[in-house]
Tab-separated table of C-alpha atoms in Angstrom:
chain	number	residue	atom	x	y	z
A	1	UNK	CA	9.480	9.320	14.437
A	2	UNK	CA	10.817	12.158	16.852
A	3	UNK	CA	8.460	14.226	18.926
A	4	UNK	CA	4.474	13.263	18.712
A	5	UNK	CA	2.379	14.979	16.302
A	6	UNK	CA	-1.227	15.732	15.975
A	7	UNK	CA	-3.648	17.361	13.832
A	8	UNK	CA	-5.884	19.974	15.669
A	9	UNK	CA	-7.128	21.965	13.017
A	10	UNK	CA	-8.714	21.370	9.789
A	11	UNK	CA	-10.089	23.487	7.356
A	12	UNK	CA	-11.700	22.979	3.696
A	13	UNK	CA	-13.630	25.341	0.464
A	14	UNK	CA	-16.215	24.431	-1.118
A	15	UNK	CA	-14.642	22.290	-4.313
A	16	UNK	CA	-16.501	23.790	-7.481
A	17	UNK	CA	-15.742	24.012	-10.916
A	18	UNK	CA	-15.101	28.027	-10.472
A	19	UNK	CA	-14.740	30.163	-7.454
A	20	UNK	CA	-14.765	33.299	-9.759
A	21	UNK	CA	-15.498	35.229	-5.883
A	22	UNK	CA	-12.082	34.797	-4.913
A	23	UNK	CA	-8.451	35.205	-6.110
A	24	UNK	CA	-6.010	32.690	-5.011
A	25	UNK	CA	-4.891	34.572	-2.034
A	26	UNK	CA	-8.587	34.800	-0.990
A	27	UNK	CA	-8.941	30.903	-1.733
A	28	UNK	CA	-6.236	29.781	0.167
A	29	UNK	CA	-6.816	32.124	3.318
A	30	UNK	CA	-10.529	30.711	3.125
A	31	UNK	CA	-8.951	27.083	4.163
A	32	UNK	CA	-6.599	28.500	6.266
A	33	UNK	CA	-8.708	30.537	8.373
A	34	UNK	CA	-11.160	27.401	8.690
A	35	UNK	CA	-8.224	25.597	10.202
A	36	UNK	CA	-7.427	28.099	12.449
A	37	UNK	CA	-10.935	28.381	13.612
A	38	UNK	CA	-10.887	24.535	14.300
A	39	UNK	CA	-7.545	24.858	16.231
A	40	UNK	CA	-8.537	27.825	17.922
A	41	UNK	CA	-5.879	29.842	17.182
A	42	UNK	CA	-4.903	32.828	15.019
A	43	UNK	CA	-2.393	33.549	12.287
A	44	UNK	CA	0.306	34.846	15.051
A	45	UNK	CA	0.060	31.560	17.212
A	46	UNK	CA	1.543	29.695	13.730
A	47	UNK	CA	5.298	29.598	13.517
A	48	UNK	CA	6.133	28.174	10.160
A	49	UNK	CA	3.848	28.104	7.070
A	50	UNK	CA	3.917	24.909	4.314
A	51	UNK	CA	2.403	25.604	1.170
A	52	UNK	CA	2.166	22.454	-1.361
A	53	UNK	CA	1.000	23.577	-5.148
A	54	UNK	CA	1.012	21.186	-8.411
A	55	UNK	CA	2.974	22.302	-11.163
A	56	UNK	CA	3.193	26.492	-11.630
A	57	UNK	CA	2.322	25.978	-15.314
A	58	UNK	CA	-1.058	25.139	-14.501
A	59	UNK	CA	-2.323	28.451	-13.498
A	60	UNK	CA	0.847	30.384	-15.233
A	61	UNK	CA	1.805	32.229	-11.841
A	62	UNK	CA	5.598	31.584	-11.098
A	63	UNK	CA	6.607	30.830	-7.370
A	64	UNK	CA	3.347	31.359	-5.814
A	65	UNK	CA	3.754	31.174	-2.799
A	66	UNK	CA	6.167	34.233	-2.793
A	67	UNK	CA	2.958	36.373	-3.028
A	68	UNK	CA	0.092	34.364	-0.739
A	69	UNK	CA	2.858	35.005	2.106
A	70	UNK	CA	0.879	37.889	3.515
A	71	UNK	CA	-2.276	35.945	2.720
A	72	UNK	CA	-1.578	33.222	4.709
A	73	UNK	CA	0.411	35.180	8.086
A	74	UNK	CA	4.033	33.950	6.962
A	75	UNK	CA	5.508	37.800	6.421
A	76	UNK	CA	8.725	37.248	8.838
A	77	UNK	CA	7.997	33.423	9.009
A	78	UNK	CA	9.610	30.200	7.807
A	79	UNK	CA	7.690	29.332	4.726
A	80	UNK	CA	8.326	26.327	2.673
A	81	UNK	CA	6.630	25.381	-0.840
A	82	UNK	CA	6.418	21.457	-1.855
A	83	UNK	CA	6.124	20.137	-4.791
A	84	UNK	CA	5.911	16.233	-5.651
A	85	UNK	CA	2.953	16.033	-8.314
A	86	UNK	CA	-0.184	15.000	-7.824
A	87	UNK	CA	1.245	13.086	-4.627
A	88	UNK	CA	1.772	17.506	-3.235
A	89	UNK	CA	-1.011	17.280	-0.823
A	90	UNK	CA	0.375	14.636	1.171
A	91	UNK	CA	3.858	15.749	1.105
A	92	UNK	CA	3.238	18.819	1.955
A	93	UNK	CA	1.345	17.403	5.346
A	94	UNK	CA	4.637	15.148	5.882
A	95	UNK	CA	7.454	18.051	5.518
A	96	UNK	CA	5.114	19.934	8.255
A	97	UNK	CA	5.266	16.887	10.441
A	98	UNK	CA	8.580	16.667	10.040
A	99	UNK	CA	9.326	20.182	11.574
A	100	UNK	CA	6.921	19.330	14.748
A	101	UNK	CA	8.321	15.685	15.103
A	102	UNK	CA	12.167	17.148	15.460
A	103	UNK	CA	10.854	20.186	17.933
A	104	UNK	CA	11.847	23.112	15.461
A	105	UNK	CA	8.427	24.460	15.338
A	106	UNK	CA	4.967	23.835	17.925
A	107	UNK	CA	2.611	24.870	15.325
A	108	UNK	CA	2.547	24.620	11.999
A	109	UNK	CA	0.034	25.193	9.401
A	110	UNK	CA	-0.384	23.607	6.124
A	111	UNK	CA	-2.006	24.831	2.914
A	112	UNK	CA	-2.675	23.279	-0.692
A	113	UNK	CA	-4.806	24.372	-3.479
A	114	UNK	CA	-5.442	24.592	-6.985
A	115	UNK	CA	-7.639	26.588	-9.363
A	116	UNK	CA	-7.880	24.586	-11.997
A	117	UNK	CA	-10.685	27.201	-13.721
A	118	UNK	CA	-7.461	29.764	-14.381
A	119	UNK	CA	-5.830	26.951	-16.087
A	120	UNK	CA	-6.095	23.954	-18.674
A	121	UNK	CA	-4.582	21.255	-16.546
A	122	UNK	CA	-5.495	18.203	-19.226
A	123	UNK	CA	-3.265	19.866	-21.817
A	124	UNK	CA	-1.002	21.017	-19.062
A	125	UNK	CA	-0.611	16.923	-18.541
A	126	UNK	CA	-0.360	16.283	-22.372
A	127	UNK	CA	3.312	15.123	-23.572
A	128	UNK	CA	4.776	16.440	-26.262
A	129	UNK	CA	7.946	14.572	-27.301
A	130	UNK	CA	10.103	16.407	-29.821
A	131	UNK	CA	9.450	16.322	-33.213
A	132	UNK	CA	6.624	13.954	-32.756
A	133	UNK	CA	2.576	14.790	-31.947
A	134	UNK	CA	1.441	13.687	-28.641
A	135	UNK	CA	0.052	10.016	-28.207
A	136	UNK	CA	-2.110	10.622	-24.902
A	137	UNK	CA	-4.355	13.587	-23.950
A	138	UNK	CA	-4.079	14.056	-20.303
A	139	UNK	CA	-3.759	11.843	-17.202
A	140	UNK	CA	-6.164	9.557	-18.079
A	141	UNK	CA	-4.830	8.919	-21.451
A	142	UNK	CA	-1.335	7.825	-19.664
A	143	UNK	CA	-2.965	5.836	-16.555
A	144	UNK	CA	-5.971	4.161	-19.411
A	145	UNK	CA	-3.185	1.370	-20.517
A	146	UNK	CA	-2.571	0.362	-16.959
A	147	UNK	CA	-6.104	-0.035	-15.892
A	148	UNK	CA	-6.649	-2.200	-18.783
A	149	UNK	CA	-3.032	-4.292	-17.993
A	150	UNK	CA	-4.871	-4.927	-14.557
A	151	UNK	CA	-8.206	-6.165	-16.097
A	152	UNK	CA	-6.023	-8.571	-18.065
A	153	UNK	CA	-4.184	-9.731	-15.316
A	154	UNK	CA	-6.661	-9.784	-13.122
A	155	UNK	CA	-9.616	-11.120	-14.897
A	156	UNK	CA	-11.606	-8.030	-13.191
A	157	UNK	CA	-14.968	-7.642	-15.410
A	158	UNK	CA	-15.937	-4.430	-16.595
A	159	UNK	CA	-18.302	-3.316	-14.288
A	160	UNK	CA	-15.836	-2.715	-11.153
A	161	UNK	CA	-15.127	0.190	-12.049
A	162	UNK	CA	-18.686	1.948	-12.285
A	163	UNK	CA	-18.942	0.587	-8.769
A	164	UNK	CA	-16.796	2.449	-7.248
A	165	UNK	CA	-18.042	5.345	-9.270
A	166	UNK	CA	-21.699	5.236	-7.875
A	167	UNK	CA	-20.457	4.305	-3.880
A	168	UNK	CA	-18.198	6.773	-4.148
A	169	UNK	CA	-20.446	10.001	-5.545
A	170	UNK	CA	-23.194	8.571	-2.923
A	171	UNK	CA	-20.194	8.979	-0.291
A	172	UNK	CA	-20.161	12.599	-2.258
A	173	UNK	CA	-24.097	13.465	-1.160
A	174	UNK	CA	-23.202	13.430	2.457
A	175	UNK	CA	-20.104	15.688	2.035
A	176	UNK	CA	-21.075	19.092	2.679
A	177	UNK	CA	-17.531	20.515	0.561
A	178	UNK	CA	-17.644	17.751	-2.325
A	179	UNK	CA	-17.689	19.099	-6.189
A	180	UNK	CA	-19.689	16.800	-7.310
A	181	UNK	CA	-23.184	15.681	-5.557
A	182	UNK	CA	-25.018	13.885	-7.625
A	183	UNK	CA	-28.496	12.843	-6.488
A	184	UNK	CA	-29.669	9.417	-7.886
A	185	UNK	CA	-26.626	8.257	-9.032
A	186	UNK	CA	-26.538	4.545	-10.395
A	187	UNK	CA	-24.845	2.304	-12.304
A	188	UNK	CA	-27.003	3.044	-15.313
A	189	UNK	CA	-26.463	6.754	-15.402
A	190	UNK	CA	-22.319	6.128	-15.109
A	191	UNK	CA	-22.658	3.310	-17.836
A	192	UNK	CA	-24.591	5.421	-20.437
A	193	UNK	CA	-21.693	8.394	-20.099
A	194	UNK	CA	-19.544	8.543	-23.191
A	195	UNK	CA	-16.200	6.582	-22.520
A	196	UNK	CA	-13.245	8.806	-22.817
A	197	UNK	CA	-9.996	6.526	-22.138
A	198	UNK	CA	-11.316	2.916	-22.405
A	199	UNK	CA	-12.298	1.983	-20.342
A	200	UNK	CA	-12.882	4.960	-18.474
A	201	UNK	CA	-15.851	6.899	-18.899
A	202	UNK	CA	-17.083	10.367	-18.003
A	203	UNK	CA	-18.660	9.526	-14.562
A	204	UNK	CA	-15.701	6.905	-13.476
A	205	UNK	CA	-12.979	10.078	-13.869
A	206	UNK	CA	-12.369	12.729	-11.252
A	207	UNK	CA	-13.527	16.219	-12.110
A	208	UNK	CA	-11.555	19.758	-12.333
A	209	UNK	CA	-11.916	21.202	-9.001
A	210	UNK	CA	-10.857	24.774	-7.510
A	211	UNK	CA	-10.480	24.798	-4.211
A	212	UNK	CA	-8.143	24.415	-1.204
A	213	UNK	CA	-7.498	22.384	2.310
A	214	UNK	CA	-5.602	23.014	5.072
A	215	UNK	CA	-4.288	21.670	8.470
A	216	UNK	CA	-2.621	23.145	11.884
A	217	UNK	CA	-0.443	20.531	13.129
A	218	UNK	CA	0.837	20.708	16.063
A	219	UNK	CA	3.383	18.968	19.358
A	220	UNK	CA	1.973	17.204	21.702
A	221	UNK	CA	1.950	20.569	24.605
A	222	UNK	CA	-0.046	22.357	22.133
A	223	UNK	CA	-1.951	19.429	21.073
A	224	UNK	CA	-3.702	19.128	24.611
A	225	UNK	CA	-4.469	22.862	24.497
A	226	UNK	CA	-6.550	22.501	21.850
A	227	UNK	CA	-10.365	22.951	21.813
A	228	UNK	CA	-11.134	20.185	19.844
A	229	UNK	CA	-10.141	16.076	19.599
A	230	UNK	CA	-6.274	16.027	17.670
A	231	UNK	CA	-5.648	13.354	15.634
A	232	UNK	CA	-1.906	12.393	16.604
A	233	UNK	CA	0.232	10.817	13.838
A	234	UNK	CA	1.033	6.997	13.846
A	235	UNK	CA	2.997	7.024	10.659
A	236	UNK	CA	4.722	9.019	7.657
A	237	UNK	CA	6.594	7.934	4.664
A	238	UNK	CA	7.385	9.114	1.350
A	239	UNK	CA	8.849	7.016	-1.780
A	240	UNK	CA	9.498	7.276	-5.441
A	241	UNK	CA	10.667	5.759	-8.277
A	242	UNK	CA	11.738	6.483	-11.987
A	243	UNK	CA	8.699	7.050	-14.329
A	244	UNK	CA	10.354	4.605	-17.270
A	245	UNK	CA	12.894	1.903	-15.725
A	246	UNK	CA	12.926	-2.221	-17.640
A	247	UNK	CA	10.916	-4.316	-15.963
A	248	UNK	CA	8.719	-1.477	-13.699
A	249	UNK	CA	5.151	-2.339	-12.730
A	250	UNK	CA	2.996	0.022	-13.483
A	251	UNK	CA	0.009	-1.472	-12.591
A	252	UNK	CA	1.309	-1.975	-8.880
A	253	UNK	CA	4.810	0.368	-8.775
A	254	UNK	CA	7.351	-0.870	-6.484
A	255	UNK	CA	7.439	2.944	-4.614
A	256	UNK	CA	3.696	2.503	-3.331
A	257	UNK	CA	4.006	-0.913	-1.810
A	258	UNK	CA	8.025	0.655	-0.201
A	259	UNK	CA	5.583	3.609	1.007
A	260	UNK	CA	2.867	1.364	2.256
A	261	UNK	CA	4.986	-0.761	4.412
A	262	UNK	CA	7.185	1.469	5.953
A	263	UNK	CA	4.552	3.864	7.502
A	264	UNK	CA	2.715	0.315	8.285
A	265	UNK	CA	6.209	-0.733	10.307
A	266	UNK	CA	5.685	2.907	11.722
A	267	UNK	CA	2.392	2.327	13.269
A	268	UNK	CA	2.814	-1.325	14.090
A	269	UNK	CA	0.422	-2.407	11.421
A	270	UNK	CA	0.226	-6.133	10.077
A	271	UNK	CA	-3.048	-6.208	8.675
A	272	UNK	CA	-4.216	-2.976	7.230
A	273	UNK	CA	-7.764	-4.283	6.472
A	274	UNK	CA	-8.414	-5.335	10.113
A	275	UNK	CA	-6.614	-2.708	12.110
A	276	UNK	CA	-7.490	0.309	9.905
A	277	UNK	CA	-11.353	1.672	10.085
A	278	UNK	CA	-11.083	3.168	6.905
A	279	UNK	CA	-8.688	4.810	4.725
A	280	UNK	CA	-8.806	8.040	2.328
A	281	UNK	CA	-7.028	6.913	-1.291
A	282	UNK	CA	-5.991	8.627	-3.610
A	283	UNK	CA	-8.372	7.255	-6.847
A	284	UNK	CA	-9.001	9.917	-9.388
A	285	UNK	CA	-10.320	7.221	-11.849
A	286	UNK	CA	-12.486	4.331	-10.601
A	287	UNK	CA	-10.209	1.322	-11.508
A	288	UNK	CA	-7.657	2.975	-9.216
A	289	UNK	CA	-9.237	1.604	-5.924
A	290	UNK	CA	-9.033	-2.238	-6.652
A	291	UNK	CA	-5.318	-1.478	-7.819
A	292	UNK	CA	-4.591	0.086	-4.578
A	293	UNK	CA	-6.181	-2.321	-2.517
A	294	UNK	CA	-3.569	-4.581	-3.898
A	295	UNK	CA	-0.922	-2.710	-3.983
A	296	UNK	CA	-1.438	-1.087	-0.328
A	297	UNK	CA	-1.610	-4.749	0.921
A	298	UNK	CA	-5.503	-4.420	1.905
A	299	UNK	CA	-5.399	-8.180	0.030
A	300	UNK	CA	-4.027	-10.383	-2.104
A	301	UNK	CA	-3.029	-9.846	-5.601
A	302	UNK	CA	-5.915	-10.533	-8.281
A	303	UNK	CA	-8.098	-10.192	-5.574
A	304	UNK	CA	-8.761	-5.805	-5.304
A	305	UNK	CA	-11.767	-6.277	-7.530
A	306	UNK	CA	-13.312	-8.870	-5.680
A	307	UNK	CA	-12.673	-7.187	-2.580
A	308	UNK	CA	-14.817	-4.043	-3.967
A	309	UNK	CA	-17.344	-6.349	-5.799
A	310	UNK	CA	-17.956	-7.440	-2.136
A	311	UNK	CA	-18.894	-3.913	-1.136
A	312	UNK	CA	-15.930	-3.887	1.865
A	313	UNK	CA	-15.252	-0.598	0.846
A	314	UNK	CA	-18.594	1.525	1.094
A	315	UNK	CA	-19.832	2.924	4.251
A	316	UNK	CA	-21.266	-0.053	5.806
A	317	UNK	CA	-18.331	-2.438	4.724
A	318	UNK	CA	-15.644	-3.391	6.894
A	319	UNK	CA	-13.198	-1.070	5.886
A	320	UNK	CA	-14.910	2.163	3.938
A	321	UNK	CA	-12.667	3.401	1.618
A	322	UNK	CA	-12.761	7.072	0.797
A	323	UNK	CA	-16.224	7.871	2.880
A	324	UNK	CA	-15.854	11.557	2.084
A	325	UNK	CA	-16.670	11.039	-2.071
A	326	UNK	CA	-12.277	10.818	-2.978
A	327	UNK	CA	-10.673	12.470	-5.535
A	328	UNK	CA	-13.472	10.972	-7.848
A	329	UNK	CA	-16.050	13.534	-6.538
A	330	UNK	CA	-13.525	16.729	-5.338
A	331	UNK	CA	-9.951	17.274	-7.375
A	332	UNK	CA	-8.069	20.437	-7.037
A	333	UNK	CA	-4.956	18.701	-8.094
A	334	UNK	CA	-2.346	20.577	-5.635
A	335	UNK	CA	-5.072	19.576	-2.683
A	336	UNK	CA	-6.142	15.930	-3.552
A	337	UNK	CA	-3.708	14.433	-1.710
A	338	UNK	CA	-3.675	16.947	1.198
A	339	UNK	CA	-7.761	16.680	1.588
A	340	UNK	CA	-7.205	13.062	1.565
A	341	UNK	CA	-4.963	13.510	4.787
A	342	UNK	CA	-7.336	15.841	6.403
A	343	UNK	CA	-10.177	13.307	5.827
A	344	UNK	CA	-8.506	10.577	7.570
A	345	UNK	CA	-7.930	12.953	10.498
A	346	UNK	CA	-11.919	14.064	10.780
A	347	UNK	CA	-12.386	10.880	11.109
A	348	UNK	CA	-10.182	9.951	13.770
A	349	UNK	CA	-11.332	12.989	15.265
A	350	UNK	CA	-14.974	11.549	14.983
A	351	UNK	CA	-15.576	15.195	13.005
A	352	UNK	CA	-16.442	14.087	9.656
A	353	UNK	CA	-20.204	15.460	9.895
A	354	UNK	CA	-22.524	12.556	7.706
A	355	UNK	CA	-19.900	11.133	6.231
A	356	UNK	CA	-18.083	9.922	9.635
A	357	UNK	CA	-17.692	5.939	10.133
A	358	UNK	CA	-18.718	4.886	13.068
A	359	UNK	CA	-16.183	4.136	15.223
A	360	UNK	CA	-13.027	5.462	13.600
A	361	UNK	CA	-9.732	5.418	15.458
A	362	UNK	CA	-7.360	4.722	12.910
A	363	UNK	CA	-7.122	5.749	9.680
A	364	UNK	CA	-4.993	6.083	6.544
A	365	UNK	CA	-4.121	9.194	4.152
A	366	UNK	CA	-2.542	8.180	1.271
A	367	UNK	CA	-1.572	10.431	-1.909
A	368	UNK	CA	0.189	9.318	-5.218
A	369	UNK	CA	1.826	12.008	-8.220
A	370	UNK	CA	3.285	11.547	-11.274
A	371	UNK	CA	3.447	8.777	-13.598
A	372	UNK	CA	2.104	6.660	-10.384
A	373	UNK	CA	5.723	7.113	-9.109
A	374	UNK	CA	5.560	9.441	-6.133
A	375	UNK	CA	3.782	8.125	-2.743
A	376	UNK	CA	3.315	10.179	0.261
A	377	UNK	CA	1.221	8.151	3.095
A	378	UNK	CA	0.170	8.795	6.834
A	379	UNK	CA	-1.470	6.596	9.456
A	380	UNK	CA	-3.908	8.686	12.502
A	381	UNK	CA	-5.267	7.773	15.097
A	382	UNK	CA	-7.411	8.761	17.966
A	383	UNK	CA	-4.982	7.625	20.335
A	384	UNK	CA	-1.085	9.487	20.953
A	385	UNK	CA	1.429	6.667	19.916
């Protein structure tokens, strides 16, 4: 893994469904200087900027991060723009690890947003093959078919998924930053929403978030200058695969279980469910956490919706899974997989305010893009490897 890393700054918006007060300069600066703030530094201690975005055709505006240069301190600095999807967030944490773990930089500071207000994201995600109308409307209308391919499998029954819905929105009520705080949600009020990709309903989908997150990662001399606890990083790792390939699993791709168990070998992990304290996954529809506690190796196969029936994954279980509210309460798309990163760091850093699990010194970030085909993943921990 090269030279240690650590996390000593993070910094977050408020996720809401318009931040008509600020531009996207002023968004991303807002996470940026909150990051800074943490670290204790200032936009001239930071010698490389890494900005992560999803796709440019969202908001319409072409190589953005030519223009939040002077927003962000990088005029006369190395700045780098990722982008890998929905999976962004993450890989954009990973490509600034990667220039602290081989000593080019000391301090690095990562940034990834979206403002999904100045854009229309679910038509943005519609297909439209040539000569022929469009079949799906949106991510959900693509990702639908392979929930219901795991309920068939599986046996799951249909109410999984409005469980995670409900623990995960009450996660949402203790998260200062989360879009959507709901008070007295319940199974009742997520079961009488209309369903809009069977069987997804309103409630068990992620919303459309603006906002932004960022980090200041750092080496290890800087790391024990800082003010506050650093998380240091245990793991990294980054796969892919082909969206359409015979015989591909979509319901559990081949590229997330690669991902899972190479940044596992990393940090010397057997058993994630027993040596993790909790984990921050990417799940911007409800299904998607027993899926990934499959696929991430959390348990057997068949057995992720038994594993959430159980209530392992809520605050009080044995290993809470996205404490903070996930994707399924804050999603600016370019973010979602960076804020999941930065969640799994508060924690470490015993900084996550309400929301913190007792306890914490190890945790997993994990992001996924794409037609579930690109993974980016990180393991923290309290402790320097």
């Amino acid at each position: 893994m090269g030279e240690p890393c650590a996390v000593i700054g993070v910094g977050q918006t408020e996720y809401r469904t318009k931040r008509t007060d600020v531009s996207i300069a002023g968004l991303v600066r807002e996470a940026a200087l909150r990051a800074l703030e943490d670290a204790g530094l200032t936009f001239k201690d930071i010698d490389a900027v890494v900005i992560g975005k999803a796709p440019d055709l969202f908001e319409g505006v072409m190589m953005p991060e030519a223009y939040l240069a002077d927003a962000l301190g990088a005029r006369g600095k190395p700045m780098i723009r990722v982008h890998t999807a929905g999976s962004v967030g993450g890989s954009t944490a990973l490509v600034a690890a990667s220039l602290v773990q081989a000593g080019v930089h000391d301090r690095v500071l990562v940034v990834a947003w979206e403002k999904q207000s100045e854009s229309n994201a679910t038509w943005a995600l519609s297909t439209h093959p040539p000569l022929s109308p469009t079949i799906v409307v949106g991510a959900g209308g693509y990702f639908a078919p392979h929930i219901r391919a795991y309920m068939r499998r599986t046996g799951a029954p249909d109410h999984i998924g409005t469980l995670v819905a409900v623990k995960d929105r009450q996660n949402a009520l203790k998260n200062p930053y989360a879009h959507l705080r709901i008070p007295g949600i319940s199974r009742e009020m997520v079961e009488s929403t209309p369903m809009l990709w069977e069987p997804i309903r309103y409630l068990e989908t992620c919303p459309s978030s603006d906002g932004a997150a960022a980090m200041v990662l750092a080496s290890e001399s800087a790391a024990r200058r800082a003010p506050n606890p650093p998380a240091w990083v245990h793991g990294t790792a980054m796969r892919s695969e082909p969206i359409f390939f015979a015989g591909r699993d979509t319901v559990s791709p081949q590229a997330g279980k690669d991902c899972a168990a190479d940044v596992y070998r990393q940090a010397g992990i057997t058993d994630p469910r027993r040596e993790l304290d909790c984990a921050e996954v990417y799940v911007p529809f409800s299904w998607y956490e027993p899926m990934w506690l499959e696929n991430l190796g959390f348990c057997g196969e068949g057995e992720g919706w038994k594993l959430t029936e159980s209530g392992a994954t809520g605050l009080d279980g044995d290993i809470p899974w996205n404490a903070s509210g996930g994707v399924l309460s804050s999603n600016p798309i370019g973010a979602s997989g960076l804020i999941r990163f930065a969640e799994a760091a508060l924690q470490v850093r015993g900084l996550a305010g309400e929301h913190q699990v007792e306890g914490a010194r190890r945790a997993l970030g994990h992001a996924y893009g794409g037609g579930a085909q690109f993974y980016a993943m990180w393991v923290v921990g309290s402790d320097r490897p």
